[in-house]
Amino acid sequence: MSEIQRNTPLISQLLDTWIKGETSEEYTLANYANAAAIIFQNVSAVNWAGFYLYHSETNTLALGPFLGKPATALITPEKGVVGKAFTTQETIVVPDVRAFSGHIVCDVDSNAEIVIPITTANGQKIGVLDIDSTELSRFGKQEQTDLEHFVQTLLQYVNAI
Ligand code: SME
């Protein structure tokens, strides 16, 4: 294993493997779908993984590709964990969703959540990656670092929808 591979989270390596060579113009939706599947299959105790994508004309975050139970279709910026992470442009780690004021329930089995903004290097806000876990305090510093790396990797392969 090369030095680069050792320092690259497995989920980011899988993303590079699965979507290598696919240009963002043609493959944006497919790449989001594969990214959701990679998280769902490879991060333990995850019961929901997917994307909310920003539509500037209606100022809403719309449900994008995901795996898990059906979820709220539209979220307004600032609402829920999704809207708050999007508005503040900061990753939000929620150890216990019941303790987060304004949390939007999509699956009663969810206990912890992490939401990571997806924003291009030139500041275009594309949306967020949202992941739920059945395990309290599932996401810590290491998971945050790995998932933020994953989002940076994904940004090479997607456009705004
Ligand atoms: N819990 C999120 C809503 C989306 S579901 O978790 C898939 C929130 O509070 O924004």
mmCIF file of N, CA, C and O in Angstrom, residues 92-160:
data_model
loop_
_atom_site.group_PDB
_atom_site.id
_atom_site.type_symbol
_atom_site.label_atom_id
_atom_site.label_comp_id
_atom_site.label_asym_id
_atom_site.label_seq_id
_atom_site.Cartn_x
_atom_site.Cartn_y
_atom_site.Cartn_z
ATOM 1 N N ILE A 92 -21.861 19.602 11.237
ATOM 2 C CA ILE A 92 -22.510 19.469 12.539
ATOM 3 C C ILE A 92 -22.531 17.999 12.932
ATOM 4 O O ILE A 92 -23.015 17.149 12.175
ATOM 5 N N VAL A 93 -21.978 17.725 14.100
ATOM 6 C CA VAL A 93 -21.984 16.375 14.652
ATOM 7 C C VAL A 93 -23.001 16.368 15.786
ATOM 8 O O VAL A 93 -22.916 17.186 16.703
ATOM 9 N N VAL A 94 -23.966 15.445 15.701
ATOM 10 C CA VAL A 94 -25.017 15.368 16.718
ATOM 11 C C VAL A 94 -24.903 14.008 17.421
ATOM 12 O O VAL A 94 -25.250 12.976 16.840
ATOM 13 N N PRO A 95 -24.402 13.994 18.649
ATOM 14 C CA PRO A 95 -24.243 12.713 19.362
ATOM 15 C C PRO A 95 -25.581 12.056 19.699
ATOM 16 O O PRO A 95 -25.685 10.833 19.714
ATOM 17 N N ASP A 96 -26.612 12.900 19.975
ATOM 18 C CA ASP A 96 -27.944 12.394 20.344
ATOM 19 C C ASP A 96 -28.987 13.309 19.693
ATOM 20 O O ASP A 96 -29.165 14.455 20.111
ATOM 21 N N VAL A 97 -29.655 12.775 18.661
ATOM 22 C CA VAL A 97 -30.577 13.631 17.893
ATOM 23 C C VAL A 97 -31.715 14.181 18.760
ATOM 24 O O VAL A 97 -32.226 15.272 18.496
ATOM 25 N N ARG A 98 -32.076 13.455 19.824
ATOM 26 C CA ARG A 98 -33.182 13.923 20.672
ATOM 27 C C ARG A 98 -32.795 15.157 21.482
ATOM 28 O O ARG A 98 -33.649 15.876 21.989
ATOM 29 N N ALA A 99 -31.512 15.406 21.576
ATOM 30 C CA ALA A 99 -31.035 16.578 22.326
ATOM 31 C C ALA A 99 -30.786 17.773 21.404
ATOM 32 O O ALA A 99 -30.378 18.835 21.872
ATOM 33 N N PHE A 100 -31.025 17.611 20.097
ATOM 34 C CA PHE A 100 -30.781 18.706 19.141
ATOM 35 C C PHE A 100 -32.102 19.423 18.863
ATOM 36 O O PHE A 100 -33.021 18.859 18.254
ATOM 37 N N SER A 101 -32.177 20.651 19.297
ATOM 38 C CA SER A 101 -33.412 21.419 19.118
ATOM 39 C C SER A 101 -33.678 21.666 17.630
ATOM 40 O O SER A 101 -32.805 22.171 16.917
ATOM 41 N N GLY A 102 -34.873 21.274 17.161
ATOM 42 C CA GLY A 102 -35.219 21.487 15.760
ATOM 43 C C GLY A 102 -34.881 20.331 14.851
ATOM 44 O O GLY A 102 -35.109 20.399 13.639
ATOM 45 N N HIS A 103 -34.347 19.247 15.425
ATOM 46 C CA HIS A 103 -34.027 18.062 14.620
ATOM 47 C C HIS A 103 -35.274 17.574 13.882
ATOM 48 O O HIS A 103 -36.367 17.505 14.451
ATOM 49 N N ILE A 104 -35.125 17.237 12.598
ATOM 50 C CA ILE A 104 -36.245 16.730 11.801
ATOM 51 C C ILE A 104 -36.143 15.206 11.780
ATOM 52 O O ILE A 104 -35.152 14.653 11.283
ATOM 53 N N VAL A 105 -37.154 14.534 12.289
ATOM 54 C CA VAL A 105 -37.121 13.066 12.378
ATOM 55 C C VAL A 105 -37.502 12.456 11.030
ATOM 56 O O VAL A 105 -38.552 12.772 10.472
ATOM 57 N N CYS A 106 -36.640 11.585 10.509
ATOM 58 C CA CYS A 106 -36.979 10.835 9.297
ATOM 59 C C CYS A 106 -37.082 9.340 9.592
ATOM 60 O O CYS A 106 -37.832 8.632 8.948
ATOM 61 N N ASP A 107 -36.300 8.879 10.550
ATOM 62 C CA ASP A 107 -36.300 7.465 10.911
ATOM 63 C C ASP A 107 -36.182 7.413 12.432
ATOM 64 O O ASP A 107 -35.184 7.891 12.996
ATOM 65 N N VAL A 108 -37.173 6.839 13.075
ATOM 66 C CA VAL A 108 -37.154 6.823 14.555
ATOM 67 C C VAL A 108 -35.996 5.999 15.109
ATOM 68 O O VAL A 108 -35.662 6.117 16.289
ATOM 69 N N ASP A 109 -35.369 5.182 14.260
ATOM 70 C CA ASP A 109 -34.221 4.392 14.720
ATOM 71 C C ASP A 109 -32.934 5.212 14.775
ATOM 72 O O ASP A 109 -31.926 4.750 15.321
ATOM 73 N N SER A 110 -32.949 6.415 14.200
ATOM 74 C CA SER A 110 -31.728 7.240 14.212
ATOM 75 C C SER A 110 -31.477 7.786 15.611
ATOM 76 O O SER A 110 -32.391 8.315 16.263
ATOM 77 N N ASN A 111 -30.233 7.682 16.055
ATOM 78 C CA ASN A 111 -29.852 8.239 17.353
ATOM 79 C C ASN A 111 -28.779 9.314 17.239
ATOM 80 O O ASN A 111 -28.732 10.220 18.059
ATOM 81 N N ALA A 112 -27.909 9.177 16.235
ATOM 82 C CA ALA A 112 -26.839 10.164 16.043
ATOM 83 C C ALA A 112 -26.818 10.565 14.572
ATOM 84 O O ALA A 112 -27.347 9.854 13.704
ATOM 85 N N GLU A 113 -26.210 11.726 14.297
ATOM 86 C CA GLU A 113 -26.229 12.232 12.926
ATOM 87 C C GLU A 113 -25.006 13.101 12.678
ATOM 88 O O GLU A 113 -24.483 13.732 13.609
ATOM 89 N N ILE A 114 -24.551 13.133 11.421
ATOM 90 C CA ILE A 114 -23.515 14.097 11.016
ATOM 91 C C ILE A 114 -23.937 14.688 9.678
ATOM 92 O O ILE A 114 -24.439 13.960 8.809
ATOM 93 N N VAL A 115 -23.790 15.996 9.548
ATOM 94 C CA VAL A 115 -24.131 16.675 8.294
ATOM 95 C C VAL A 115 -22.936 17.536 7.879
ATOM 96 O O VAL A 115 -22.435 18.342 8.681
ATOM 97 N N ILE A 116 -22.497 17.324 6.634
ATOM 98 C CA ILE A 116 -21.302 18.002 6.123
ATOM 99 C C ILE A 116 -21.661 18.843 4.904
ATOM 100 O O ILE A 116 -22.215 18.309 3.931
ATOM 101 N N PRO A 117 -21.384 20.138 4.921
ATOM 102 C CA PRO A 117 -21.675 20.967 3.753
ATOM 103 C C PRO A 117 -20.839 20.541 2.546
ATOM 104 O O PRO A 117 -19.695 20.102 2.706
ATOM 105 N N ILE A 118 -21.437 20.674 1.361
ATOM 106 C CA ILE A 118 -20.711 20.414 0.111
ATOM 107 C C ILE A 118 -20.642 21.747 -0.635
ATOM 108 O O ILE A 118 -21.664 22.256 -1.116
ATOM 109 N N THR A 119 -19.451 22.302 -0.692
ATOM 110 C CA THR A 119 -19.267 23.632 -1.274
ATOM 111 C C THR A 119 -18.006 23.622 -2.122
ATOM 112 O O THR A 119 -16.972 23.097 -1.688
ATOM 113 N N THR A 120 -18.078 24.174 -3.326
ATOM 114 C CA THR A 120 -16.921 24.146 -4.219
ATOM 115 C C THR A 120 -15.835 25.096 -3.705
ATOM 116 O O THR A 120 -16.092 25.976 -2.880
ATOM 117 N N ALA A 121 -14.640 24.926 -4.266
ATOM 118 C CA ALA A 121 -13.502 25.750 -3.843
ATOM 119 C C ALA A 121 -13.777 27.231 -4.094
ATOM 120 O O ALA A 121 -13.279 28.088 -3.372
ATOM 121 N N ASN A 122 -14.614 27.516 -5.115
ATOM 122 C CA ASN A 122 -14.900 28.938 -5.356
ATOM 123 C C ASN A 122 -16.170 29.418 -4.648
ATOM 124 O O ASN A 122 -16.693 30.493 -4.952
ATOM 125 N N GLY A 123 -16.655 28.630 -3.689
ATOM 126 C CA GLY A 123 -17.707 29.100 -2.788
ATOM 127 C C GLY A 123 -19.133 28.786 -3.210
ATOM 128 O O GLY A 123 -20.082 29.216 -2.553
ATOM 129 N N GLN A 124 -19.327 28.014 -4.277
ATOM 130 C CA GLN A 124 -20.694 27.666 -4.666
ATOM 131 C C GLN A 124 -21.236 26.581 -3.733
ATOM 132 O O GLN A 124 -20.656 25.490 -3.603
ATOM 133 N N LYS A 125 -22.368 26.879 -3.075
ATOM 134 C CA LYS A 125 -22.960 25.936 -2.128
ATOM 135 C C LYS A 125 -23.823 24.923 -2.876
ATOM 136 O O LYS A 125 -24.869 25.271 -3.412
ATOM 137 N N ILE A 126 -23.391 23.671 -2.888
ATOM 138 C CA ILE A 126 -24.082 22.620 -3.651
ATOM 139 C C ILE A 126 -25.130 21.913 -2.807
ATOM 140 O O ILE A 126 -26.186 21.525 -3.283
ATOM 141 N N GLY A 127 -24.851 21.696 -1.533
ATOM 142 C CA GLY A 127 -25.794 20.975 -0.677
ATOM 143 C C GLY A 127 -25.076 20.415 0.533
ATOM 144 O O GLY A 127 -24.093 21.011 0.995
ATOM 145 N N VAL A 128 -25.582 19.276 1.037
ATOM 146 C CA VAL A 128 -24.945 18.633 2.193
ATOM 147 C C VAL A 128 -24.976 17.114 2.042
ATOM 148 O O VAL A 128 -25.839 16.565 1.346
ATOM 149 N N LEU A 129 -24.034 16.468 2.719
ATOM 150 C CA LEU A 129 -24.067 15.020 2.932
ATOM 151 C C LEU A 129 -24.616 14.804 4.333
ATOM 152 O O LEU A 129 -24.135 15.407 5.297
ATOM 153 N N ASP A 130 -25.645 13.952 4.441
ATOM 154 C CA ASP A 130 -26.307 13.693 5.725
ATOM 155 C C ASP A 130 -26.207 12.199 6.032
ATOM 156 O O ASP A 130 -26.533 11.364 5.173
ATOM 157 N N ILE A 131 -25.756 11.879 7.228
ATOM 158 C CA ILE A 131 -25.627 10.465 7.629
ATOM 159 C C ILE A 131 -26.219 10.280 9.018
ATOM 160 O O ILE A 131 -25.913 11.044 9.938
ATOM 161 N N ASP A 132 -27.070 9.262 9.149
ATOM 162 C CA ASP A 132 -27.685 8.934 10.438
ATOM 163 C C ASP A 132 -27.148 7.593 10.928
ATOM 164 O O ASP A 132 -26.863 6.693 10.125
ATOM 165 N N SER A 133 -27.075 7.450 12.241
ATOM 166 C CA SER A 133 -26.657 6.183 12.832
ATOM 167 C C SER A 133 -27.635 5.766 13.917
ATOM 168 O O SER A 133 -28.215 6.607 14.611
ATOM 169 N N THR A 134 -27.759 4.458 14.077
ATOM 170 C CA THR A 134 -28.581 3.929 15.170
ATOM 171 C C THR A 134 -27.838 4.004 16.499
ATOM 172 O O THR A 134 -28.432 3.811 17.560
ATOM 173 N N GLU A 135 -26.527 4.279 16.441
ATOM 174 C CA GLU A 135 -25.677 4.247 17.632
ATOM 175 C C GLU A 135 -25.457 5.662 18.175
ATOM 176 O O GLU A 135 -24.997 6.539 17.428
ATOM 177 N N LEU A 136 -25.764 5.868 19.426
ATOM 178 C CA LEU A 136 -25.498 7.174 20.060
ATOM 179 C C LEU A 136 -24.014 7.501 19.948
ATOM 180 O O LEU A 136 -23.172 6.595 20.051
ATOM 181 N N SER A 137 -23.680 8.767 19.713
ATOM 182 C CA SER A 137 -22.280 9.244 19.635
ATOM 183 C C SER A 137 -21.467 8.479 18.594
ATOM 184 O O SER A 137 -20.266 8.272 18.775
ATOM 185 N N ARG A 138 -22.104 8.064 17.506
ATOM 186 C CA ARG A 138 -21.401 7.266 16.489
ATOM 187 C C ARG A 138 -20.282 8.055 15.801
ATOM 188 O O ARG A 138 -19.281 7.488 15.382
ATOM 189 N N PHE A 139 -20.475 9.374 15.655
ATOM 190 C CA PHE A 139 -19.523 10.163 14.869
ATOM 191 C C PHE A 139 -18.654 11.028 15.784
ATOM 192 O O PHE A 139 -19.166 11.873 16.526
ATOM 193 N N GLY A 140 -17.352 10.785 15.724
ATOM 194 C CA GLY A 140 -16.388 11.565 16.509
ATOM 195 C C GLY A 140 -15.453 12.325 15.581
ATOM 196 O O GLY A 140 -15.731 12.487 14.399
ATOM 197 N N LYS A 141 -14.340 12.768 16.138
ATOM 198 C CA LYS A 141 -13.374 13.593 15.372
ATOM 199 C C LYS A 141 -12.832 12.837 14.156
ATOM 200 O O LYS A 141 -12.704 13.403 13.070
ATOM 201 N N GLN A 142 -12.476 11.546 14.346
ATOM 202 C CA GLN A 142 -11.899 10.787 13.232
ATOM 203 C C GLN A 142 -12.919 10.624 12.106
ATOM 204 O O GLN A 142 -12.604 10.803 10.919
ATOM 205 N N GLU A 143 -14.158 10.293 12.481
ATOM 206 C CA GLU A 143 -15.200 10.128 11.469
ATOM 207 C C GLU A 143 -15.436 11.452 10.739
ATOM 208 O O GLU A 143 -15.608 11.486 9.520
ATOM 209 N N GLN A 144 -15.443 12.545 11.495
ATOM 210 C CA GLN A 144 -15.644 13.862 10.864
ATOM 211 C C GLN A 144 -14.539 14.137 9.840
ATOM 212 O O GLN A 144 -14.802 14.537 8.702
ATOM 213 N N THR A 145 -13.282 13.883 10.242
ATOM 214 C CA THR A 145 -12.140 14.117 9.341
ATOM 215 C C THR A 145 -12.274 13.258 8.085
ATOM 216 O O THR A 145 -12.103 13.739 6.961
ATOM 217 N N ASP A 146 -12.588 11.974 8.273
ATOM 218 C CA ASP A 146 -12.686 11.055 7.129
ATOM 219 C C ASP A 146 -13.834 11.454 6.200
ATOM 220 O O ASP A 146 -13.708 11.405 4.977
ATOM 221 N N LEU A 147 -14.959 11.839 6.780
ATOM 222 C CA LEU A 147 -16.117 12.179 5.944
ATOM 223 C C LEU A 147 -15.916 13.528 5.245
ATOM 224 O O LEU A 147 -16.381 13.708 4.116
ATOM 225 N N GLU A 148 -15.216 14.440 5.872
ATOM 226 C CA GLU A 148 -14.910 15.708 5.191
ATOM 227 C C GLU A 148 -13.941 15.458 4.028
ATOM 228 O O GLU A 148 -14.071 16.063 2.965
ATOM 229 N N HIS A 149 -13.016 14.546 4.222
ATOM 230 C CA HIS A 149 -12.112 14.156 3.122
ATOM 231 C C HIS A 149 -12.924 13.536 1.982
ATOM 232 O O HIS A 149 -12.703 13.826 0.799
ATOM 233 N N PHE A 150 -13.885 12.698 2.357
ATOM 234 C CA PHE A 150 -14.763 12.048 1.375
ATOM 235 C C PHE A 150 -15.498 13.101 0.543
ATOM 236 O O PHE A 150 -15.566 13.001 -0.693
ATOM 237 N N VAL A 151 -16.015 14.123 1.199
ATOM 238 C CA VAL A 151 -16.744 15.185 0.483
ATOM 239 C C VAL A 151 -15.798 15.950 -0.451
ATOM 240 O O VAL A 151 -16.159 16.264 -1.587
ATOM 241 N N GLN A 152 -14.579 16.207 -0.003
ATOM 242 C CA GLN A 152 -13.614 16.893 -0.873
ATOM 243 C C GLN A 152 -13.293 16.038 -2.097
ATOM 244 O O GLN A 152 -13.149 16.555 -3.211
ATOM 245 N N THR A 153 -13.209 14.727 -1.897
ATOM 246 C CA THR A 153 -12.961 13.816 -3.026
ATOM 247 C C THR A 153 -14.148 13.844 -3.983
ATOM 248 O O THR A 153 -13.989 13.974 -5.197
ATOM 249 N N LEU A 154 -15.345 13.772 -3.406
ATOM 250 C CA LEU A 154 -16.568 13.769 -4.218
ATOM 251 C C LEU A 154 -16.691 15.044 -5.055
ATOM 252 O O LEU A 154 -17.197 14.997 -6.191
ATOM 253 N N LEU A 155 -16.230 16.160 -4.526
ATOM 254 C CA LEU A 155 -16.366 17.438 -5.235
ATOM 255 C C LEU A 155 -15.668 17.430 -6.598
ATOM 256 O O LEU A 155 -15.995 18.231 -7.474
ATOM 257 N N GLN A 156 -14.720 16.506 -6.779
ATOM 258 C CA GLN A 156 -14.058 16.402 -8.095
ATOM 259 C C GLN A 156 -15.002 15.825 -9.146
ATOM 260 O O GLN A 156 -14.729 15.901 -10.337
ATOM 261 N N TYR A 157 -16.100 15.194 -8.695
ATOM 262 C CA TYR A 157 -16.911 14.405 -9.618
ATOM 263 C C TYR A 157 -18.360 14.880 -9.755
ATOM 264 O O TYR A 157 -19.171 14.219 -10.389
ATOM 265 N N VAL A 158 -18.718 15.975 -9.108
ATOM 266 C CA VAL A 158 -20.117 16.420 -9.162
ATOM 267 C C VAL A 158 -20.204 17.906 -9.479
ATOM 268 O O VAL A 158 -19.291 18.676 -9.226
ATOM 269 N N ASN A 159 -21.354 18.279 -10.034
ATOM 270 C CA ASN A 159 -21.702 19.684 -10.271
ATOM 271 C C ASN A 159 -22.916 20.024 -9.421
ATOM 272 O O ASN A 159 -23.596 19.126 -8.920
ATOM 273 N N ALA A 160 -23.250 21.302 -9.339
ATOM 274 C CA ALA A 160 -24.525 21.693 -8.751
ATOM 275 C C ALA A 160 -25.627 21.147 -9.643
ATOM 276 O O ALA A 160 -25.479 21.072 -10.860
#
